[in-house]
Coordinates of C-alpha atoms in Angstrom, one line a residue:
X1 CA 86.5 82.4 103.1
X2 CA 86.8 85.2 100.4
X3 CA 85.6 84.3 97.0
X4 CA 88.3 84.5 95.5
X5 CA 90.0 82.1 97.6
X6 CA 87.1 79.6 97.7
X7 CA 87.4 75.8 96.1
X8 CA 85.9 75.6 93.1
X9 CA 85.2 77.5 89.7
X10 CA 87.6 80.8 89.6
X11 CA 85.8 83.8 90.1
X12 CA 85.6 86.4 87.3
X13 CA 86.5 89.3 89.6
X14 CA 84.2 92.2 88.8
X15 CA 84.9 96.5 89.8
X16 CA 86.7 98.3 92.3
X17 CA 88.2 95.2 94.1
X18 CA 92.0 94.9 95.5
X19 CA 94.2 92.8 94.2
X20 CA 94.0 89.1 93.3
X21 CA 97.2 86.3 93.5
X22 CA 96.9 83.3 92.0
X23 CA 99.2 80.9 91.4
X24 CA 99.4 78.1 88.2
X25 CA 101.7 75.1 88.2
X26 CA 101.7 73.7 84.7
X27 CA 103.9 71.3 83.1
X28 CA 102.9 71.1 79.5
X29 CA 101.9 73.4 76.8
X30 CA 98.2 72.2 77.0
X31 CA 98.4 72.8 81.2
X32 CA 99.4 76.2 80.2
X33 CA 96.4 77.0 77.9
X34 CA 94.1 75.4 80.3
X35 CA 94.3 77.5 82.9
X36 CA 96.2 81.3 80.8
X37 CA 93.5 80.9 77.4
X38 CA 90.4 81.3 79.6
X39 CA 91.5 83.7 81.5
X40 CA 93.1 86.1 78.8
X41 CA 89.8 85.5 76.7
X42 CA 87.2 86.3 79.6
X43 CA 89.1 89.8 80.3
X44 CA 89.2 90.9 76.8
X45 CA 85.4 89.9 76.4
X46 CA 85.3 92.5 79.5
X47 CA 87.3 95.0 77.5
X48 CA 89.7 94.6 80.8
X49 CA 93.6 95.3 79.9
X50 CA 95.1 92.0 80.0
X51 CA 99.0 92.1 80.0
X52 CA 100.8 88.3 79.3
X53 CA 104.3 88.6 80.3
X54 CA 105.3 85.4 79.8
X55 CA 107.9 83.6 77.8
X56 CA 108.1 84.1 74.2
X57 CA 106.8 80.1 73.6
X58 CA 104.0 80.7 75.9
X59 CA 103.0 83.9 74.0
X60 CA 102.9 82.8 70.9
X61 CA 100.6 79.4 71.6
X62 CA 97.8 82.8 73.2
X63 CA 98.5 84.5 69.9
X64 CA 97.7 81.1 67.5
X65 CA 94.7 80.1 69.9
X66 CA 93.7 83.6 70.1
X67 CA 93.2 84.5 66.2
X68 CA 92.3 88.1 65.9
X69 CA 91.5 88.8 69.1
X70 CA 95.1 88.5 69.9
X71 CA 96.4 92.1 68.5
X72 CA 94.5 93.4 71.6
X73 CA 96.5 91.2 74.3
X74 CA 99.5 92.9 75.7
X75 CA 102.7 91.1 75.9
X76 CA 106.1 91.1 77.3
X77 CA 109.0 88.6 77.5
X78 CA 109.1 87.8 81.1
X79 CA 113.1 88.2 80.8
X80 CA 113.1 91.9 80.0
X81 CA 109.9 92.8 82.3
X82 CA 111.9 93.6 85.4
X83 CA 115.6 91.7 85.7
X84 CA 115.5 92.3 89.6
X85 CA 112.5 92.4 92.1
X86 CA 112.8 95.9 92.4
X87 CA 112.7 96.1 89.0
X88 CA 109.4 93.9 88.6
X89 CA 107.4 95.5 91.1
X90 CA 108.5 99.0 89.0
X91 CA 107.0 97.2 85.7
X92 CA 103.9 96.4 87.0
X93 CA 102.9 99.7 88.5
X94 CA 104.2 101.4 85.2
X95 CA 102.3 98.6 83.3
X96 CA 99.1 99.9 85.8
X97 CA 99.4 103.5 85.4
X98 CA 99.4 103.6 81.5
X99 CA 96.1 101.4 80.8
X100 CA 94.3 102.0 83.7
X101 CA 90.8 102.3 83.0
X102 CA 88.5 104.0 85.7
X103 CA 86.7 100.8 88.0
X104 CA 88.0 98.6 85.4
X105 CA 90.0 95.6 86.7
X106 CA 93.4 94.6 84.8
X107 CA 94.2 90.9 84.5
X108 CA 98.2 90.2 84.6
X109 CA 99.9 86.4 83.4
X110 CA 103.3 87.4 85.2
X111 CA 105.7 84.5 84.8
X112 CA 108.8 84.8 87.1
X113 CA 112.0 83.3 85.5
X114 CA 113.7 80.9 87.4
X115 CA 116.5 79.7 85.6
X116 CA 120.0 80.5 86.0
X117 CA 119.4 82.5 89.2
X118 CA 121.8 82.1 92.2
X119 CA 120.2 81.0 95.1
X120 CA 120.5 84.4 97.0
X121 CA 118.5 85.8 93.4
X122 CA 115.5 82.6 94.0
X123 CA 115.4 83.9 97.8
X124 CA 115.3 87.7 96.5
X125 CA 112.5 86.9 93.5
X126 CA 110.4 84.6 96.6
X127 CA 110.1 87.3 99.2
X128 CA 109.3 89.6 96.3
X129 CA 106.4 87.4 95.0
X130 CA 105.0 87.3 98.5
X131 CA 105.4 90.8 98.8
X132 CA 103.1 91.5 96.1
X133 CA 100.5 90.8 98.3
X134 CA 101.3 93.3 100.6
X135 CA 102.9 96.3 97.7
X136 CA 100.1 96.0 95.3
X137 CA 97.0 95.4 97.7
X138 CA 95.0 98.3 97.0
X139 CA 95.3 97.9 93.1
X140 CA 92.4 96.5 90.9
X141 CA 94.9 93.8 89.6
X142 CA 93.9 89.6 89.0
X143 CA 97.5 88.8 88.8
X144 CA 97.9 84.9 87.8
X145 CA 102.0 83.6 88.1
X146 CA 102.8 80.5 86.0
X147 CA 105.5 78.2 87.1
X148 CA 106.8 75.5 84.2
X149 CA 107.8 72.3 86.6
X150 CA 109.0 71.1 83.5
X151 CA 111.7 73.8 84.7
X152 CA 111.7 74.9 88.0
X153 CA 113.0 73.0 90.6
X154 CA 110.4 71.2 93.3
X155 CA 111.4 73.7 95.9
X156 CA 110.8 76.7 93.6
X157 CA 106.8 74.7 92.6
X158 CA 106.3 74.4 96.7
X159 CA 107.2 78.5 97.3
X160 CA 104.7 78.8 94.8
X161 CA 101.5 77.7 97.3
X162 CA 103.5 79.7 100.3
X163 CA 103.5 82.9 98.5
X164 CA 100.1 83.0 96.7
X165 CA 96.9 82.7 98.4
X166 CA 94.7 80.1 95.6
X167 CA 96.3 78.1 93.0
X168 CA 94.5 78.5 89.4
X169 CA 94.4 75.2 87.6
X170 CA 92.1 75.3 84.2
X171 CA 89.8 77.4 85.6
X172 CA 89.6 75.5 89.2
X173 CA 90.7 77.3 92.0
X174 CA 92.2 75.9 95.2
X175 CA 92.8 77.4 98.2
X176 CA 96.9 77.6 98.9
X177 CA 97.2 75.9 102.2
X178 CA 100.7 76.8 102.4
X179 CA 100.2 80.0 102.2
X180 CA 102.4 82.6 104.3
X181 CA 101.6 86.0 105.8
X182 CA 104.2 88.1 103.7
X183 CA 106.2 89.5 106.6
X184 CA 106.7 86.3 108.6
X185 CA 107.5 84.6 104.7
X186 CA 109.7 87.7 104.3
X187 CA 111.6 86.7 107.1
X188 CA 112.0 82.6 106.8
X189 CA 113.5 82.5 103.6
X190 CA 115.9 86.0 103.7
X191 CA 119.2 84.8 102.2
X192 CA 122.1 84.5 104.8
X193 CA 123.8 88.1 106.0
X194 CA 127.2 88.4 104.0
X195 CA 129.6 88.7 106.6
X196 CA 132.3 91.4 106.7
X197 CA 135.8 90.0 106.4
X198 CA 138.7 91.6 108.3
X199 CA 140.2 93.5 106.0
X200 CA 137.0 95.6 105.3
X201 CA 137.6 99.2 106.1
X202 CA 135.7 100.8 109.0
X203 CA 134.3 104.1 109.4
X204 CA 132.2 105.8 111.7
X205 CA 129.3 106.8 113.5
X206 CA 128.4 109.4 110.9
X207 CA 125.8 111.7 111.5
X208 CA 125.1 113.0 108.4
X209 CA 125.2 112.1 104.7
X210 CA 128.0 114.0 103.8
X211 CA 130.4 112.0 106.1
X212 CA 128.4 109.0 104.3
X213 CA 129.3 110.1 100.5
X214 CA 132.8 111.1 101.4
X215 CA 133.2 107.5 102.4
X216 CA 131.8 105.9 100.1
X217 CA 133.6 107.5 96.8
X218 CA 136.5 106.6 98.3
X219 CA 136.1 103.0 99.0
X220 CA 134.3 102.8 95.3
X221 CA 137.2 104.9 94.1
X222 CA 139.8 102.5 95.7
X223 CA 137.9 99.3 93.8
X224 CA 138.9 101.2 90.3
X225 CA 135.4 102.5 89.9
X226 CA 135.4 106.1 87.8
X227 CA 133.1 107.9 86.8
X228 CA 129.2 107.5 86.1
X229 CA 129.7 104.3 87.4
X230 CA 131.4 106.0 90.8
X231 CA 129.0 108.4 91.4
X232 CA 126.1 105.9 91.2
X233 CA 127.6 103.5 93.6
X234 CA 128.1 107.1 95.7
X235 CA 124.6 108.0 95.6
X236 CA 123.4 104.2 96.0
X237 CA 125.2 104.2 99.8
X238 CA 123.9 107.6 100.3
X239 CA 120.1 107.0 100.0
X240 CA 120.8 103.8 101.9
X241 CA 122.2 105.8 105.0
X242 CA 119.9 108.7 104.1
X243 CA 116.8 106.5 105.0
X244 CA 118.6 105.0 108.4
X245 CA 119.4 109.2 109.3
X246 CA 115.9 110.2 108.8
X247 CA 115.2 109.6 112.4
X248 CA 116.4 112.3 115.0
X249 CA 120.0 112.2 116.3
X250 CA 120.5 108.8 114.0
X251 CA 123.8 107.8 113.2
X252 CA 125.5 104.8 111.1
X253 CA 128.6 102.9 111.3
X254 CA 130.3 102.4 107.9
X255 CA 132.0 99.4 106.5
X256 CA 133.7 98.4 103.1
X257 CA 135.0 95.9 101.6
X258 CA 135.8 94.3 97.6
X259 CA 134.2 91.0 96.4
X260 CA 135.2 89.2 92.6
X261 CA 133.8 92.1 90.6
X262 CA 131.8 93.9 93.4
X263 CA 131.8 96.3 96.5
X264 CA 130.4 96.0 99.4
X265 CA 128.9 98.6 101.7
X266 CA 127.2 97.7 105.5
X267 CA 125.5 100.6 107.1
X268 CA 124.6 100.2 110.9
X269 CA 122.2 102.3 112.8
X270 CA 122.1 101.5 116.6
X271 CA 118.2 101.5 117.7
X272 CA 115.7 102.5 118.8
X273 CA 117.1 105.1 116.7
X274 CA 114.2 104.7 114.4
X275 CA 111.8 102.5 114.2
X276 CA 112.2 99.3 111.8
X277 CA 112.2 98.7 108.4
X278 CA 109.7 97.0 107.2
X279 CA 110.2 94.1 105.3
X280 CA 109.0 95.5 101.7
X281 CA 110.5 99.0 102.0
X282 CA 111.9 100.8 99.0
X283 CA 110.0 98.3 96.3
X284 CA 107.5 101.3 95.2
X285 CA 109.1 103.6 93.2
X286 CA 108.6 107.2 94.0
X287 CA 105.1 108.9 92.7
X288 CA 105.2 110.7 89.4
X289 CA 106.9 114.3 89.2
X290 CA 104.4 116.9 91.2
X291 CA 103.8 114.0 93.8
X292 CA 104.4 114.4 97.3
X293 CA 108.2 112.7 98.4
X294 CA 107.6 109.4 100.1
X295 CA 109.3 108.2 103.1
X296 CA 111.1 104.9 101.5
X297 CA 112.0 106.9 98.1
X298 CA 115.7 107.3 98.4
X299 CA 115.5 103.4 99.8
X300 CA 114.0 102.6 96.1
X301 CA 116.6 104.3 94.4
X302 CA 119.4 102.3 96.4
X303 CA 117.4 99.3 95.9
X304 CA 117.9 100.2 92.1
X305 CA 121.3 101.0 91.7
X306 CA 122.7 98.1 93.7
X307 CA 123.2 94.5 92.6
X308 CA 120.9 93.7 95.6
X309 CA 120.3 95.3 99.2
X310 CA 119.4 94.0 102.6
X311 CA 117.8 95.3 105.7
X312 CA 117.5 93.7 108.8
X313 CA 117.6 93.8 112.4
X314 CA 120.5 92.2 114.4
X315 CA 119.9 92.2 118.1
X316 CA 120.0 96.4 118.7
X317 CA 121.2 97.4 115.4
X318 CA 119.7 97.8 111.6
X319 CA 121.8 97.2 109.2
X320 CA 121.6 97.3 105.7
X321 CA 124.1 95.8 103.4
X322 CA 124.5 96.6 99.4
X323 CA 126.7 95.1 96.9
X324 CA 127.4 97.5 93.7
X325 CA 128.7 96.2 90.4
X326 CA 132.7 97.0 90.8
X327 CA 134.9 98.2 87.7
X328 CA 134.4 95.7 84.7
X329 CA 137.6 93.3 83.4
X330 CA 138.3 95.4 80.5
X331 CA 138.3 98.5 82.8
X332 CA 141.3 97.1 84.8
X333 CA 143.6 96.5 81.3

């Protein structure tokens, strides 16, 4: 067993090394010092970046038990550090990039927030922290996610030891014997496909991304949408079909329908097409300007300008399903 997965003290992971998932289950302030205070200290001892993005009570009991050494933590409210998956895994590569330090390991306290989500949102934010193992594996990142069970709910704490390979308690590490391969995890807890109703419009095959955008202005047209706000949901379908008609002779079938304040788009591409999605593509954001174009970029930027997006395979077919904010109540007076 790895040594960073092995029961006893936590490691204090040293140069060059991938990346590092633990999760903490705490359910008092003093639970949360136990295991985030030793942790923050021994990477700033290191000179090591160490980001806390946590909640705003949580970061101010490290500021009072750090003293002085607390102007050199880095800290985030965990509400504004990524509101979607997509969003979060953008964060922490941006977070990355900046304070990078050549062979230097980073430390990360990245507390997911749990409440007030819709279950399809809990599903979305669980495949995501799973996926973290898989979209950030090369990086030289000790990640640590806290989960208050003062807050979350039991199911929530449990997810937490499928989707991180040790647990982190004080600074006692346990193996996660839960824990989930992220593709076959991926797959077990994807929310339930939203079903088209029969009054969704149908168009199609389209072969090529013109015949896509045409379509899809005019279904986001008919919602109400104008303007910015049209053209994004355009360009959101676009990239979506885009990455199904990347493979040769590809072609989708189009559907549209309205939701309370939303508009839905399914895209299917028959296979073997193409070959399938994988289960985390689109969650890297492209690479900085000057950077060669990567395959799953224009799936990113969908993933971005939708509420949320799907892929999957149903029997012969991918499909993949967005839902785009429609026109706002004050829009229709």
């Amino acid at each position: 067993m790895p040594a960073d997965h092995a029961d006893g003290p936590a490691p204090a992971p040293g140069r060059a090394r991938g990346f590092v998932h633990h999760a903490c289950l705490y359910g008092s302030d003093e639970d949360f010092l136990a295991t985030a205070l030793p942790f923050v200290r021994a990477g700033l001892e290191a000179e090591e970046p160490v980001l806390a993005a946590t909640t705003p009570a949580n970061i101010d009991l490290l500021r009072q038990a750090l003293g002085e050494r607390a102007y050199a933590l880095d800290t985030a409210e965990t509400a504004y550090f990524g509101r979607r998956p997509v969003e979060r895994v953008s964060a922490f590569l941006r977070y990355h990039d900046r304070r990078a330090r050549s062979g230097r390991r980073m430390r990360m306290i990245a507390e997911p927030l749990w409440g007030g989500r819709s279950e399809r949102q809990i599903a979305e934010w669980q495949r995501m922290e799973s996926g973290l193992n898989v979209l950030l594996a090369a990086l030289p990142v000790w990640m640590i996610c806290p989960y208050d069970t003062r807050v979350v709910s039991p199911a929530v704490a449990e997810a937490a030891c499928a989707t991180h390979p040790a647990r982190l308690e004080g600074e006692r590490l346990t193996p996660c014997a839960a824990y989930t391969d992220p593709g076959t995890y991926a797959e077990a807890v994807r929310p339930a496909p939203v079903t088209a109703p029969p009054t969704a419009v149908v168009a199609g095959p389209a072969g090529r991304v013109a015949e896509v955008r045409r379509f899809a202005r005019e279904r986001a047209a008919a919602a109400g949408l104008t303007g910015e706000r049209l053209s994004l949901a355009e360009l959101a379908v676009c990239e979506a079909a885009n990455h199904l008609l990347s493979a040769e002779g590809a072609h989708v079938g189009l559907r549209a329908w309205e939701e309370p304040g939303a508009v839905l788009y399914e895209l299917t591409r028959p296979d073997p097409a193409g070959a399938p999605v994988p289960p985390f593509a689109g969650f890297r954001p492209p690479e900085p300007p000057g950077g060669a174009p990567g395959a799953e970029d224009g799936l990113w930027l969908a993933r971005s300008l939708s509420e949320w997006l799907d892929v999957r395979t149903a029997g012969p077919a991918t499909l993949i399903t967005l839902r785009v904010a429609g026109p706002r109540d004050a829009e229709r007076l």
